[in-house]
Amino acid sequence: MIQEFAPAKVNLALHVTGRRDDGYHLLDSIVVFADIGDRLTISDAPDLSLSVTGPRAADIPTDSRNLVWRAAEWLAAGRGAAITLDKTLPPAGGIGGGSSDAASALRGLSDLWARPRPAPQEVLPLGADVPVCLFGRPARMQGIGEVVCDLPDLPALWMVLANAGVEVPTGPVFKALTHAENAALPEPDWTDLPSLVAYLCHARNDLEAPARALVPVIGEVLDHLEAQPGCLLARMSGSGGTCFGLFGSAEAAQMAAARIGESKPDWWVDSGAVRAA
Ligand code: ATP
């Protein structure tokens, strides 16, 4: 039996730098992964099957609409495996739930079926965030998601993730974006926590304004994160609506998550370390 963790993907910064003739947007993003995520259990079986358990299992498809299923078929159509996905990340939340699940499935199934793991750029057909999720460590992501490269080492960092429970489909957010021709990110050059925070403060998530216009409660989530003692930066991830707050210690992040959870018991709130590699 193989177990794989599927960490939340968080865009610390996301600039939309253009739009290709085929409609795909060009992105420039600083991507990290949190110690918060879904879990996959994979075992040998004659046929492919998928069951979804856990607090976020409702409405998650268990057939070829699920990215885990598509990843399995993409890797080796017709091969069998019994996969259980324990779902904790809010779907359509901008933290790459489906993409990270797919990347974890590719890792686990490659091992199970004794196949070489695919290279990140090969898996773009599964979705724009699947290459960076397969890369699986802090990355600068460019192009339409197929270009992923390492970042300078990150300082120790913790985050709080918060989601008000509204699913935010990616398509309408990109449609509501008014300026798609924005400057690329500055060259990553941080050496410690203050210089990382300074770098991020000079960057943005270009999808935050259109997502907030469509789903105003995202603004409330950001206000709650920003108000927490020790919050170094609060921003939306991906196309929303999950937002993150960055903290310099595990205790500060845990306290912040507990306080938000108390005042907003209906929201999904969790805290964890940012994975260094
Ligand atoms: P991204 O940050 O990559 O844009 P997201 O976090 O906004 O992704 P997902 O969690 O991947 O979005 O969910 C988008 C849709 O994909 C859901 O509405 C769901 O129906 C479908 N889906 C397919 N596979 C999965 C999966 N394994 N987990 C969650 N949703 C999935």
PDB file of C-alpha atoms and ligand atoms in Angstrom:
ATOM      1  CA  MET A   1       0.000   0.000   0.000  1.00  0.00           C
ATOM      2  CA  ILE A   2       1.330   3.439  -0.969  1.00  0.00           C
ATOM      3  CA  GLN A   3       0.449   6.619   0.885  1.00  0.00           C
ATOM      4  CA  GLU A   4       0.934  10.045  -0.642  1.00  0.00           C
ATOM      5  CA  PHE A   5       0.318  13.482   0.844  1.00  0.00           C
ATOM      6  CA  ALA A   6      -1.243  16.086  -1.473  1.00  0.00           C
ATOM      7  CA  PRO A   7      -0.297  19.457   0.034  1.00  0.00           C
ATOM      8  CA  ALA A   8      -2.208  22.672  -0.537  1.00  0.00           C
ATOM      9  CA  LYS A   9      -0.577  24.740  -3.279  1.00  0.00           C
ATOM     10  CA  VAL A  10      -0.374  28.396  -2.333  1.00  0.00           C
ATOM     11  CA  ASN A  11       0.446  31.247  -4.727  1.00  0.00           C
ATOM     12  CA  LEU A  12       2.367  33.729  -2.572  1.00  0.00           C
ATOM     13  CA  ALA A  13       2.333  36.055  -5.588  1.00  0.00           C
ATOM     14  CA  LEU A  14       0.637  35.713  -8.950  1.00  0.00           C
ATOM     15  CA  HIS A  15       1.067  38.146 -11.826  1.00  0.00           C
ATOM     16  CA  VAL A  16      -0.910  37.730 -15.022  1.00  0.00           C
ATOM     17  CA  THR A  17       1.549  38.812 -17.714  1.00  0.00           C
ATOM     18  CA  GLY A  18      -0.346  38.257 -20.955  1.00  0.00           C
ATOM     19  CA  ARG A  19      -2.864  36.280 -22.900  1.00  0.00           C
ATOM     20  CA  ARG A  20      -2.054  33.877 -25.706  1.00  0.00           C
ATOM     21  CA  ASP A  21      -4.020  33.740 -28.958  1.00  0.00           C
ATOM     22  CA  ASP A  22      -5.620  30.497 -27.774  1.00  0.00           C
ATOM     23  CA  GLY A  23      -7.031  32.294 -24.720  1.00  0.00           C
ATOM     24  CA  TYR A  24      -4.683  30.844 -22.082  1.00  0.00           C
ATOM     25  CA  HIS A  25      -3.280  33.412 -19.686  1.00  0.00           C
ATOM     26  CA  LEU A  26       0.454  33.732 -19.095  1.00  0.00           C
ATOM     27  CA  LEU A  27       1.356  33.680 -15.428  1.00  0.00           C
ATOM     28  CA  ASP A  28       4.330  34.477 -13.240  1.00  0.00           C
ATOM     29  CA  SER A  29       3.880  33.060  -9.755  1.00  0.00           C
ATOM     30  CA  ILE A  30       5.718  32.209  -6.545  1.00  0.00           C
ATOM     31  CA  VAL A  31       4.278  28.876  -5.447  1.00  0.00           C
ATOM     32  CA  VAL A  32       4.775  27.091  -2.137  1.00  0.00           C
ATOM     33  CA  PHE A  33       3.191  24.081  -0.470  1.00  0.00           C
ATOM     34  CA  ALA A  34       1.749  23.863   3.036  1.00  0.00           C
ATOM     35  CA  ASP A  35       1.755  21.060   5.577  1.00  0.00           C
ATOM     36  CA  ILE A  36      -2.016  21.025   5.115  1.00  0.00           C
ATOM     37  CA  GLY A  37      -3.557  18.791   2.501  1.00  0.00           C
ATOM     38  CA  ASP A  38      -5.350  15.718   1.222  1.00  0.00           C
ATOM     39  CA  ARG A  39      -4.113  12.129   1.530  1.00  0.00           C
ATOM     40  CA  LEU A  40      -4.097   9.377  -1.043  1.00  0.00           C
ATOM     41  CA  THR A  41      -3.889   5.674  -0.316  1.00  0.00           C
ATOM     42  CA  ILE A  42      -3.116   3.509  -3.320  1.00  0.00           C
ATOM     43  CA  SER A  43      -3.069  -0.271  -3.522  1.00  0.00           C
ATOM     44  CA  ASP A  44      -2.803  -2.852  -6.248  1.00  0.00           C
ATOM     45  CA  ALA A  45      -6.099  -3.938  -7.853  1.00  0.00           C
ATOM     46  CA  PRO A  46      -7.164  -5.395 -11.188  1.00  0.00           C
ATOM     47  CA  ASP A  47      -9.334  -2.379 -12.098  1.00  0.00           C
ATOM     48  CA  LEU A  48      -9.121   1.332 -11.466  1.00  0.00           C
ATOM     49  CA  SER A  49     -11.370   2.521  -8.635  1.00  0.00           C
ATOM     50  CA  LEU A  50     -11.581   5.720  -6.616  1.00  0.00           C
ATOM     51  CA  SER A  51     -13.361   6.398  -3.362  1.00  0.00           C
ATOM     52  CA  VAL A  52     -13.396   9.762  -1.638  1.00  0.00           C
ATOM     53  CA  THR A  53     -13.607  10.049   2.146  1.00  0.00           C
ATOM     54  CA  GLY A  54     -13.050  12.790   4.700  1.00  0.00           C
ATOM     55  CA  PRO A  55     -14.647  16.089   5.677  1.00  0.00           C
ATOM     56  CA  ARG A  56     -14.685  17.472   2.117  1.00  0.00           C
ATOM     57  CA  ALA A  57     -15.815  14.333   0.291  1.00  0.00           C
ATOM     58  CA  ALA A  58     -19.292  15.655  -0.558  1.00  0.00           C
ATOM     59  CA  ASP A  59     -19.739  16.481  -4.252  1.00  0.00           C
ATOM     60  CA  ILE A  60     -16.220  15.359  -5.216  1.00  0.00           C
ATOM     61  CA  PRO A  61     -16.591  13.114  -8.275  1.00  0.00           C
ATOM     62  CA  THR A  62     -15.301   9.536  -8.054  1.00  0.00           C
ATOM     63  CA  ASP A  63     -15.121   8.898 -11.798  1.00  0.00           C
ATOM     64  CA  SER A  64     -13.211  10.316 -14.766  1.00  0.00           C
ATOM     65  CA  ARG A  65     -14.250  13.850 -13.765  1.00  0.00           C
ATOM     66  CA  ASN A  66     -11.833  13.557 -10.856  1.00  0.00           C
ATOM     67  CA  LEU A  67      -8.296  14.687 -11.668  1.00  0.00           C
ATOM     68  CA  VAL A  68      -6.937  11.672  -9.778  1.00  0.00           C
ATOM     69  CA  TRP A  69      -8.737   9.379 -12.193  1.00  0.00           C
ATOM     70  CA  ARG A  70      -7.562  11.407 -15.188  1.00  0.00           C
ATOM     71  CA  ALA A  71      -3.990  11.303 -13.898  1.00  0.00           C
ATOM     72  CA  ALA A  72      -4.161   7.497 -13.590  1.00  0.00           C
ATOM     73  CA  GLU A  73      -5.502   7.115 -17.122  1.00  0.00           C
ATOM     74  CA  TRP A  74      -2.969   9.591 -18.485  1.00  0.00           C
ATOM     75  CA  LEU A  75      -0.127   7.615 -16.874  1.00  0.00           C
ATOM     76  CA  ALA A  76      -1.266   4.181 -18.046  1.00  0.00           C
ATOM     77  CA  ALA A  77      -4.732   3.718 -19.522  1.00  0.00           C
ATOM     78  CA  GLY A  78      -6.269   0.377 -18.599  1.00  0.00           C
ATOM     79  CA  ARG A  79      -4.072  -0.332 -15.549  1.00  0.00           C
ATOM     80  CA  GLY A  80      -5.716  -1.063 -12.221  1.00  0.00           C
ATOM     81  CA  ALA A  81      -5.355   0.449  -8.765  1.00  0.00           C
ATOM     82  CA  ALA A  82      -7.643   1.037  -5.808  1.00  0.00           C
ATOM     83  CA  ILE A  83      -7.284   4.665  -4.747  1.00  0.00           C
ATOM     84  CA  THR A  84      -8.776   6.310  -1.678  1.00  0.00           C
ATOM     85  CA  LEU A  85      -8.679  10.084  -1.526  1.00  0.00           C
ATOM     86  CA  ASP A  86      -9.097  11.578   1.945  1.00  0.00           C
ATOM     87  CA  LYS A  87     -10.285  15.073   1.112  1.00  0.00           C
ATOM     88  CA  THR A  88      -9.728  17.968   3.501  1.00  0.00           C
ATOM     89  CA  LEU A  89      -8.931  20.887   1.165  1.00  0.00           C
ATOM     90  CA  PRO A  90     -11.933  22.975   0.083  1.00  0.00           C
ATOM     91  CA  PRO A  91     -12.628  22.332  -3.615  1.00  0.00           C
ATOM     92  CA  ALA A  92     -12.535  25.185  -6.130  1.00  0.00           C
ATOM     93  CA  GLY A  93     -10.590  27.120  -3.534  1.00  0.00           C
ATOM     94  CA  GLY A  94      -7.495  28.333  -5.398  1.00  0.00           C
ATOM     95  CA  ILE A  95      -5.174  26.003  -3.487  1.00  0.00           C
ATOM     96  CA  GLY A  96      -4.933  23.415  -6.222  1.00  0.00           C
ATOM     97  CA  GLY A  97      -6.842  20.647  -4.468  1.00  0.00           C
ATOM     98  CA  GLY A  98      -7.497  18.677  -7.630  1.00  0.00           C
ATOM     99  CA  SER A  99      -4.082  19.448  -9.126  1.00  0.00           C
ATOM    100  CA  SER A 100      -2.183  18.402  -6.001  1.00  0.00           C
ATOM    101  CA  ASP A 101      -4.264  15.224  -5.754  1.00  0.00           C
ATOM    102  CA  ALA A 102      -3.427  14.481  -9.401  1.00  0.00           C
ATOM    103  CA  ALA A 103       0.298  15.059  -8.830  1.00  0.00           C
ATOM    104  CA  SER A 104       0.264  12.784  -5.777  1.00  0.00           C
ATOM    105  CA  ALA A 105      -1.565  10.131  -7.773  1.00  0.00           C
ATOM    106  CA  LEU A 106       1.110  10.372 -10.492  1.00  0.00           C
ATOM    107  CA  ARG A 107       3.842   9.900  -7.870  1.00  0.00           C
ATOM    108  CA  GLY A 108       2.126   6.983  -6.149  1.00  0.00           C
ATOM    109  CA  LEU A 109       0.985   5.209  -9.292  1.00  0.00           C
ATOM    110  CA  SER A 110       4.417   5.561 -10.933  1.00  0.00           C
ATOM    111  CA  ASP A 111       5.829   3.711  -7.924  1.00  0.00           C
ATOM    112  CA  LEU A 112       3.035   1.109  -7.874  1.00  0.00           C
ATOM    113  CA  TRP A 113       3.320   0.404 -11.585  1.00  0.00           C
ATOM    114  CA  ALA A 114       7.147   0.677 -11.600  1.00  0.00           C
ATOM    115  CA  ARG A 115       7.124   3.392 -14.217  1.00  0.00           C
ATOM    116  CA  PRO A 116       9.409   6.443 -14.356  1.00  0.00           C
ATOM    117  CA  ARG A 117       7.823   9.520 -12.834  1.00  0.00           C
ATOM    118  CA  PRO A 118       6.813  11.966 -15.544  1.00  0.00           C
ATOM    119  CA  ALA A 119       8.598  15.310 -15.834  1.00  0.00           C
ATOM    120  CA  PRO A 120       6.543  18.305 -14.657  1.00  0.00           C
ATOM    121  CA  GLN A 121       6.184  19.870 -18.121  1.00  0.00           C
ATOM    122  CA  GLU A 122       4.776  16.620 -19.525  1.00  0.00           C
ATOM    123  CA  VAL A 123       1.702  16.745 -17.288  1.00  0.00           C
ATOM    124  CA  LEU A 124       0.410  20.154 -18.408  1.00  0.00           C
ATOM    125  CA  PRO A 125      -2.491  18.477 -20.290  1.00  0.00           C
ATOM    126  CA  LEU A 126      -3.884  17.514 -16.868  1.00  0.00           C
ATOM    127  CA  GLY A 127      -4.159  21.173 -15.826  1.00  0.00           C
ATOM    128  CA  ALA A 128      -2.093  24.338 -15.461  1.00  0.00           C
ATOM    129  CA  ASP A 129      -1.247  23.679 -11.798  1.00  0.00           C
ATOM    130  CA  VAL A 130      -0.354  20.001 -12.164  1.00  0.00           C
ATOM    131  CA  PRO A 131       3.280  20.598 -13.313  1.00  0.00           C
ATOM    132  CA  VAL A 132       4.112  22.754 -10.282  1.00  0.00           C
ATOM    133  CA  CYS A 133       2.335  20.318  -7.962  1.00  0.00           C
ATOM    134  CA  LEU A 134       4.376  17.454  -9.414  1.00  0.00           C
ATOM    135  CA  PHE A 135       7.531  19.572  -8.967  1.00  0.00           C
ATOM    136  CA  GLY A 136       6.377  19.601  -5.345  1.00  0.00           C
ATOM    137  CA  ARG A 137       8.725  22.158  -3.804  1.00  0.00           C
ATOM    138  CA  PRO A 138       8.826  25.964  -3.711  1.00  0.00           C
ATOM    139  CA  ALA A 139       8.857  27.165  -7.310  1.00  0.00           C
ATOM    140  CA  ARG A 140       8.548  30.057  -9.685  1.00  0.00           C
ATOM    141  CA  MET A 141       5.864  29.072 -12.182  1.00  0.00           C
ATOM    142  CA  GLN A 142       5.663  30.756 -15.583  1.00  0.00           C
ATOM    143  CA  GLY A 143       4.178  30.318 -19.042  1.00  0.00           C
ATOM    144  CA  ILE A 144       0.752  28.770 -18.740  1.00  0.00           C
ATOM    145  CA  GLY A 145       2.079  26.566 -15.937  1.00  0.00           C
ATOM    146  CA  GLU A 146       4.605  24.442 -17.817  1.00  0.00           C
ATOM    147  CA  VAL A 147       7.706  26.392 -16.751  1.00  0.00           C
ATOM    148  CA  VAL A 148       8.715  25.621 -13.176  1.00  0.00           C
ATOM    149  CA  CYS A 149      12.050  26.365 -11.566  1.00  0.00           C
ATOM    150  CA  ASP A 150      13.558  26.444  -8.087  1.00  0.00           C
ATOM    151  CA  LEU A 151      13.506  29.502  -5.857  1.00  0.00           C
ATOM    152  CA  PRO A 152      16.123  30.779  -3.426  1.00  0.00           C
ATOM    153  CA  ASP A 153      15.839  28.904  -0.101  1.00  0.00           C
ATOM    154  CA  LEU A 154      12.844  29.994   1.916  1.00  0.00           C
ATOM    155  CA  PRO A 155      13.183  31.047   5.555  1.00  0.00           C
ATOM    156  CA  ALA A 156      11.138  29.117   8.138  1.00  0.00           C
ATOM    157  CA  LEU A 157       7.565  30.229   7.554  1.00  0.00           C
ATOM    158  CA  TRP A 158       4.079  29.270   8.725  1.00  0.00           C
ATOM    159  CA  MET A 159       0.729  30.049   7.241  1.00  0.00           C
ATOM    160  CA  VAL A 160      -2.937  30.184   8.059  1.00  0.00           C
ATOM    161  CA  LEU A 161      -5.337  29.222   5.298  1.00  0.00           C
ATOM    162  CA  ALA A 162      -8.911  30.495   5.494  1.00  0.00           C
ATOM    163  CA  ASN A 163     -11.877  29.960   3.215  1.00  0.00           C
ATOM    164  CA  ALA A 164     -15.381  31.308   3.788  1.00  0.00           C
ATOM    165  CA  GLY A 165     -16.974  28.303   2.108  1.00  0.00           C
ATOM    166  CA  VAL A 166     -17.833  29.793  -1.267  1.00  0.00           C
ATOM    167  CA  GLU A 167     -16.568  27.834  -4.273  1.00  0.00           C
ATOM    168  CA  VAL A 168     -14.884  30.182  -6.750  1.00  0.00           C
ATOM    169  CA  PRO A 169     -14.655  28.684 -10.241  1.00  0.00           C
ATOM    170  CA  THR A 170     -11.480  29.758 -12.027  1.00  0.00           C
ATOM    171  CA  GLY A 171     -13.051  30.632 -15.423  1.00  0.00           C
ATOM    172  CA  PRO A 172     -15.265  33.544 -14.325  1.00  0.00           C
ATOM    173  CA  VAL A 173     -12.395  35.089 -12.333  1.00  0.00           C
ATOM    174  CA  PHE A 174     -10.120  35.210 -15.394  1.00  0.00           C
ATOM    175  CA  LYS A 175     -13.060  36.551 -17.415  1.00  0.00           C
ATOM    176  CA  ALA A 176     -13.516  39.396 -14.924  1.00  0.00           C
ATOM    177  CA  LEU A 177      -9.805  40.336 -15.101  1.00  0.00           C
ATOM    178  CA  THR A 178      -9.545  43.775 -16.719  1.00  0.00           C
ATOM    179  CA  HIS A 179      -5.754  43.945 -17.317  1.00  0.00           C
ATOM    180  CA  ALA A 180      -3.965  40.833 -18.533  1.00  0.00           C
ATOM    181  CA  GLU A 181      -0.722  42.586 -19.579  1.00  0.00           C
ATOM    182  CA  ASN A 182       1.041  43.116 -16.270  1.00  0.00           C
ATOM    183  CA  ALA A 183       4.745  43.273 -15.463  1.00  0.00           C
ATOM    184  CA  ALA A 184       6.551  40.044 -14.611  1.00  0.00           C
ATOM    185  CA  LEU A 185       7.630  39.442 -11.032  1.00  0.00           C
ATOM    186  CA  PRO A 186      10.965  40.887  -9.955  1.00  0.00           C
ATOM    187  CA  GLU A 187      13.805  38.357  -9.822  1.00  0.00           C
ATOM    188  CA  PRO A 188      13.458  36.434  -6.531  1.00  0.00           C
ATOM    189  CA  ASP A 189      16.337  37.627  -4.342  1.00  0.00           C
ATOM    190  CA  TRP A 190      15.369  37.097  -0.696  1.00  0.00           C
ATOM    191  CA  THR A 191      17.888  35.895   1.836  1.00  0.00           C
ATOM    192  CA  ASP A 192      15.802  35.916   5.030  1.00  0.00           C
ATOM    193  CA  LEU A 193      12.278  36.477   6.328  1.00  0.00           C
ATOM    194  CA  PRO A 194      12.256  40.312   6.177  1.00  0.00           C
ATOM    195  CA  SER A 195      13.578  40.344   2.605  1.00  0.00           C
ATOM    196  CA  LEU A 196      11.043  37.661   1.561  1.00  0.00           C
ATOM    197  CA  VAL A 197       8.190  39.700   3.034  1.00  0.00           C
ATOM    198  CA  ALA A 198       9.541  42.868   1.372  1.00  0.00           C
ATOM    199  CA  TYR A 199       9.716  41.019  -1.971  1.00  0.00           C
ATOM    200  CA  LEU A 200       6.146  39.749  -1.626  1.00  0.00           C
ATOM    201  CA  CYS A 201       4.859  43.179  -0.585  1.00  0.00           C
ATOM    202  CA  HIS A 202       6.081  44.510  -3.938  1.00  0.00           C
ATOM    203  CA  ALA A 203       4.169  41.771  -5.750  1.00  0.00           C
ATOM    204  CA  ARG A 204       0.444  41.024  -6.013  1.00  0.00           C
ATOM    205  CA  ASN A 205      -2.136  38.471  -6.895  1.00  0.00           C
ATOM    206  CA  ASP A 206      -3.670  39.980 -10.038  1.00  0.00           C
ATOM    207  CA  LEU A 207      -6.705  37.715  -9.648  1.00  0.00           C
ATOM    208  CA  GLU A 208      -7.556  39.080  -6.194  1.00  0.00           C
ATOM    209  CA  ALA A 209      -9.490  42.151  -7.402  1.00  0.00           C
ATOM    210  CA  PRO A 210     -11.696  40.272  -9.914  1.00  0.00           C
ATOM    211  CA  ALA A 211     -12.301  37.446  -7.419  1.00  0.00           C
ATOM    212  CA  ARG A 212     -13.285  39.929  -4.694  1.00  0.00           C
ATOM    213  CA  ALA A 213     -15.635  41.688  -7.086  1.00  0.00           C
ATOM    214  CA  LEU A 214     -17.378  38.366  -7.793  1.00  0.00           C
ATOM    215  CA  VAL A 215     -17.220  37.022  -4.226  1.00  0.00           C
ATOM    216  CA  PRO A 216     -17.056  39.939  -1.760  1.00  0.00           C
ATOM    217  CA  VAL A 217     -16.637  37.731   1.326  1.00  0.00           C
ATOM    218  CA  ILE A 218     -13.002  37.211   0.198  1.00  0.00           C
ATOM    219  CA  GLY A 219     -12.380  40.763   1.440  1.00  0.00           C
ATOM    220  CA  GLU A 220     -13.713  39.789   4.858  1.00  0.00           C
ATOM    221  CA  VAL A 221     -11.412  36.750   4.964  1.00  0.00           C
ATOM    222  CA  LEU A 222      -8.412  38.981   4.175  1.00  0.00           C
ATOM    223  CA  ASP A 223      -9.452  41.472   6.869  1.00  0.00           C
ATOM    224  CA  HIS A 224      -9.594  38.696   9.463  1.00  0.00           C
ATOM    225  CA  LEU A 225      -6.150  37.386   8.512  1.00  0.00           C
ATOM    226  CA  GLU A 226      -4.563  40.851   8.439  1.00  0.00           C
ATOM    227  CA  ALA A 227      -5.956  41.652  11.902  1.00  0.00           C
ATOM    228  CA  GLN A 228      -4.137  38.723  13.555  1.00  0.00           C
ATOM    229  CA  PRO A 229      -1.095  39.513  15.716  1.00  0.00           C
ATOM    230  CA  GLY A 230       2.079  38.522  13.894  1.00  0.00           C
ATOM    231  CA  CYS A 231       0.510  38.372  10.425  1.00  0.00           C
ATOM    232  CA  LEU A 232       3.293  39.421   8.040  1.00  0.00           C
ATOM    233  CA  LEU A 233       1.203  39.408   4.863  1.00  0.00           C
ATOM    234  CA  ALA A 234      -2.324  38.358   3.897  1.00  0.00           C
ATOM    235  CA  ARG A 235      -3.282  37.593   0.302  1.00  0.00           C
ATOM    236  CA  MET A 236      -5.561  35.428  -1.803  1.00  0.00           C
ATOM    237  CA  SER A 237      -4.164  32.250  -3.405  1.00  0.00           C
ATOM    238  CA  GLY A 238      -4.745  31.346  -7.054  1.00  0.00           C
ATOM    239  CA  SER A 239      -8.174  32.349  -8.307  1.00  0.00           C
ATOM    240  CA  GLY A 240      -9.562  32.256  -4.758  1.00  0.00           C
ATOM    241  CA  GLY A 241     -11.356  32.161  -2.555  1.00  0.00           C
ATOM    242  CA  THR A 242      -8.859  30.648  -0.063  1.00  0.00           C
ATOM    243  CA  CYS A 243      -6.634  33.329   1.453  1.00  0.00           C
ATOM    244  CA  PHE A 244      -3.420  32.907   3.410  1.00  0.00           C
ATOM    245  CA  GLY A 245      -1.684  34.780   6.175  1.00  0.00           C
ATOM    246  CA  LEU A 246       2.071  34.383   6.676  1.00  0.00           C
ATOM    247  CA  PHE A 247       3.589  34.119  10.156  1.00  0.00           C
ATOM    248  CA  GLY A 248       7.094  33.860  11.573  1.00  0.00           C
ATOM    249  CA  SER A 249       6.269  31.151  14.142  1.00  0.00           C
ATOM    250  CA  ALA A 250       4.074  28.070  14.459  1.00  0.00           C
ATOM    251  CA  GLU A 251       2.560  29.444  17.683  1.00  0.00           C
ATOM    252  CA  ALA A 252       1.501  32.732  16.080  1.00  0.00           C
ATOM    253  CA  ALA A 253      -0.069  30.865  13.159  1.00  0.00           C
ATOM    254  CA  GLN A 254      -1.890  28.413  15.456  1.00  0.00           C
ATOM    255  CA  MET A 255      -3.211  31.256  17.644  1.00  0.00           C
ATOM    256  CA  ALA A 256      -4.406  33.162  14.584  1.00  0.00           C
ATOM    257  CA  ALA A 257      -6.160  30.098  13.170  1.00  0.00           C
ATOM    258  CA  ALA A 258      -7.839  29.419  16.518  1.00  0.00           C
ATOM    259  CA  ARG A 259      -9.043  33.006  16.835  1.00  0.00           C
ATOM    260  CA  ILE A 260     -10.481  33.131  13.327  1.00  0.00           C
ATOM    261  CA  GLY A 261     -12.059  29.707  13.822  1.00  0.00           C
ATOM    262  CA  GLU A 262     -13.748  30.923  17.010  1.00  0.00           C
ATOM    263  CA  SER A 263     -15.210  34.029  15.439  1.00  0.00           C
ATOM    264  CA  LYS A 264     -16.108  32.311  12.148  1.00  0.00           C
ATOM    265  CA  PRO A 265     -17.056  28.717  12.988  1.00  0.00           C
ATOM    266  CA  ASP A 266     -18.493  28.139   9.490  1.00  0.00           C
ATOM    267  CA  TRP A 267     -15.227  28.963   7.735  1.00  0.00           C
ATOM    268  CA  TRP A 268     -12.521  26.431   6.919  1.00  0.00           C
ATOM    269  CA  VAL A 269      -9.384  27.546   8.756  1.00  0.00           C
ATOM    270  CA  ASP A 270      -6.139  25.636   9.270  1.00  0.00           C
ATOM    271  CA  SER A 271      -2.503  26.402  10.004  1.00  0.00           C
ATOM    272  CA  GLY A 272       0.750  24.674   9.140  1.00  0.00           C
ATOM    273  CA  ALA A 273       4.351  25.090   8.120  1.00  0.00           C
ATOM    274  CA  VAL A 274       5.359  26.105   4.613  1.00  0.00           C
ATOM    275  CA  ARG A 275       7.287  23.128   3.233  1.00  0.00           C
ATOM    276  CA  ALA A 276      10.898  24.058   2.580  1.00  0.00           C
ATOM    277  CA  ALA A 277      11.412  21.321  -0.037  1.00  0.00           C
TER     278      ALA A 277
HETATM  279  P1  ATP B   1      -6.526  25.655  -8.806  1.00  0.00           P
HETATM  280  O1  ATP B   1      -5.912  26.345  -7.625  1.00  0.00           O
HETATM  281  O2  ATP B   1      -5.618  24.625  -9.435  1.00  0.00           O
HETATM  282  O3  ATP B   1      -7.178  26.580  -9.770  1.00  0.00           O
HETATM  283  P2  ATP B   1      -8.850  24.983  -7.272  1.00  0.00           P
HETATM  284  O4  ATP B   1      -8.341  24.742  -5.875  1.00  0.00           O
HETATM  285  O5  ATP B   1      -9.470  26.313  -7.509  1.00  0.00           O
HETATM  286  O6  ATP B   1      -7.690  24.701  -8.278  1.00  0.00           O
HETATM  287  P3  ATP B   1      -9.991  22.344  -7.338  1.00  0.00           P
HETATM  288  O7  ATP B   1      -9.994  22.084  -5.866  1.00  0.00           O
HETATM  289  O8  ATP B   1      -9.002  21.583  -8.141  1.00  0.00           O
HETATM  290  O9  ATP B   1      -9.900  23.895  -7.656  1.00  0.00           O
HETATM  291  O10 ATP B   1     -11.493  22.058  -7.842  1.00  0.00           O
HETATM  292  C1  ATP B   1     -11.993  22.536  -9.076  1.00  0.00           C
HETATM  293  C2  ATP B   1     -13.076  21.568  -9.550  1.00  0.00           C
HETATM  294  O11 ATP B   1     -12.443  20.380  -9.983  1.00  0.00           O
HETATM  295  C3  ATP B   1     -14.078  21.134  -8.472  1.00  0.00           C
HETATM  296  O12 ATP B   1     -15.247  21.868  -8.569  1.00  0.00           O
HETATM  297  C4  ATP B   1     -14.292  19.631  -8.703  1.00  0.00           C
HETATM  298  O13 ATP B   1     -15.567  19.339  -9.248  1.00  0.00           O
HETATM  299  C5  ATP B   1     -13.248  19.219  -9.720  1.00  0.00           C
HETATM  300  N1  ATP B   1     -12.343  18.183  -9.221  1.00  0.00           N
HETATM  301  C6  ATP B   1     -11.836  17.185  -9.942  1.00  0.00           C
HETATM  302  N2  ATP B   1     -11.011  16.445  -9.216  1.00  0.00           N
HETATM  303  C7  ATP B   1     -10.973  16.964  -7.980  1.00  0.00           C
HETATM  304  C8  ATP B   1     -10.279  16.611  -6.784  1.00  0.00           C
HETATM  305  N3  ATP B   1      -9.467  15.559  -6.723  1.00  0.00           N
HETATM  306  N4  ATP B   1     -10.466  17.410  -5.711  1.00  0.00           N
HETATM  307  C9  ATP B   1     -11.264  18.498  -5.791  1.00  0.00           C
HETATM  308  N5  ATP B   1     -11.961  18.850  -6.873  1.00  0.00           N
HETATM  309  C10 ATP B   1     -11.803  18.092  -7.980  1.00  0.00           C
END
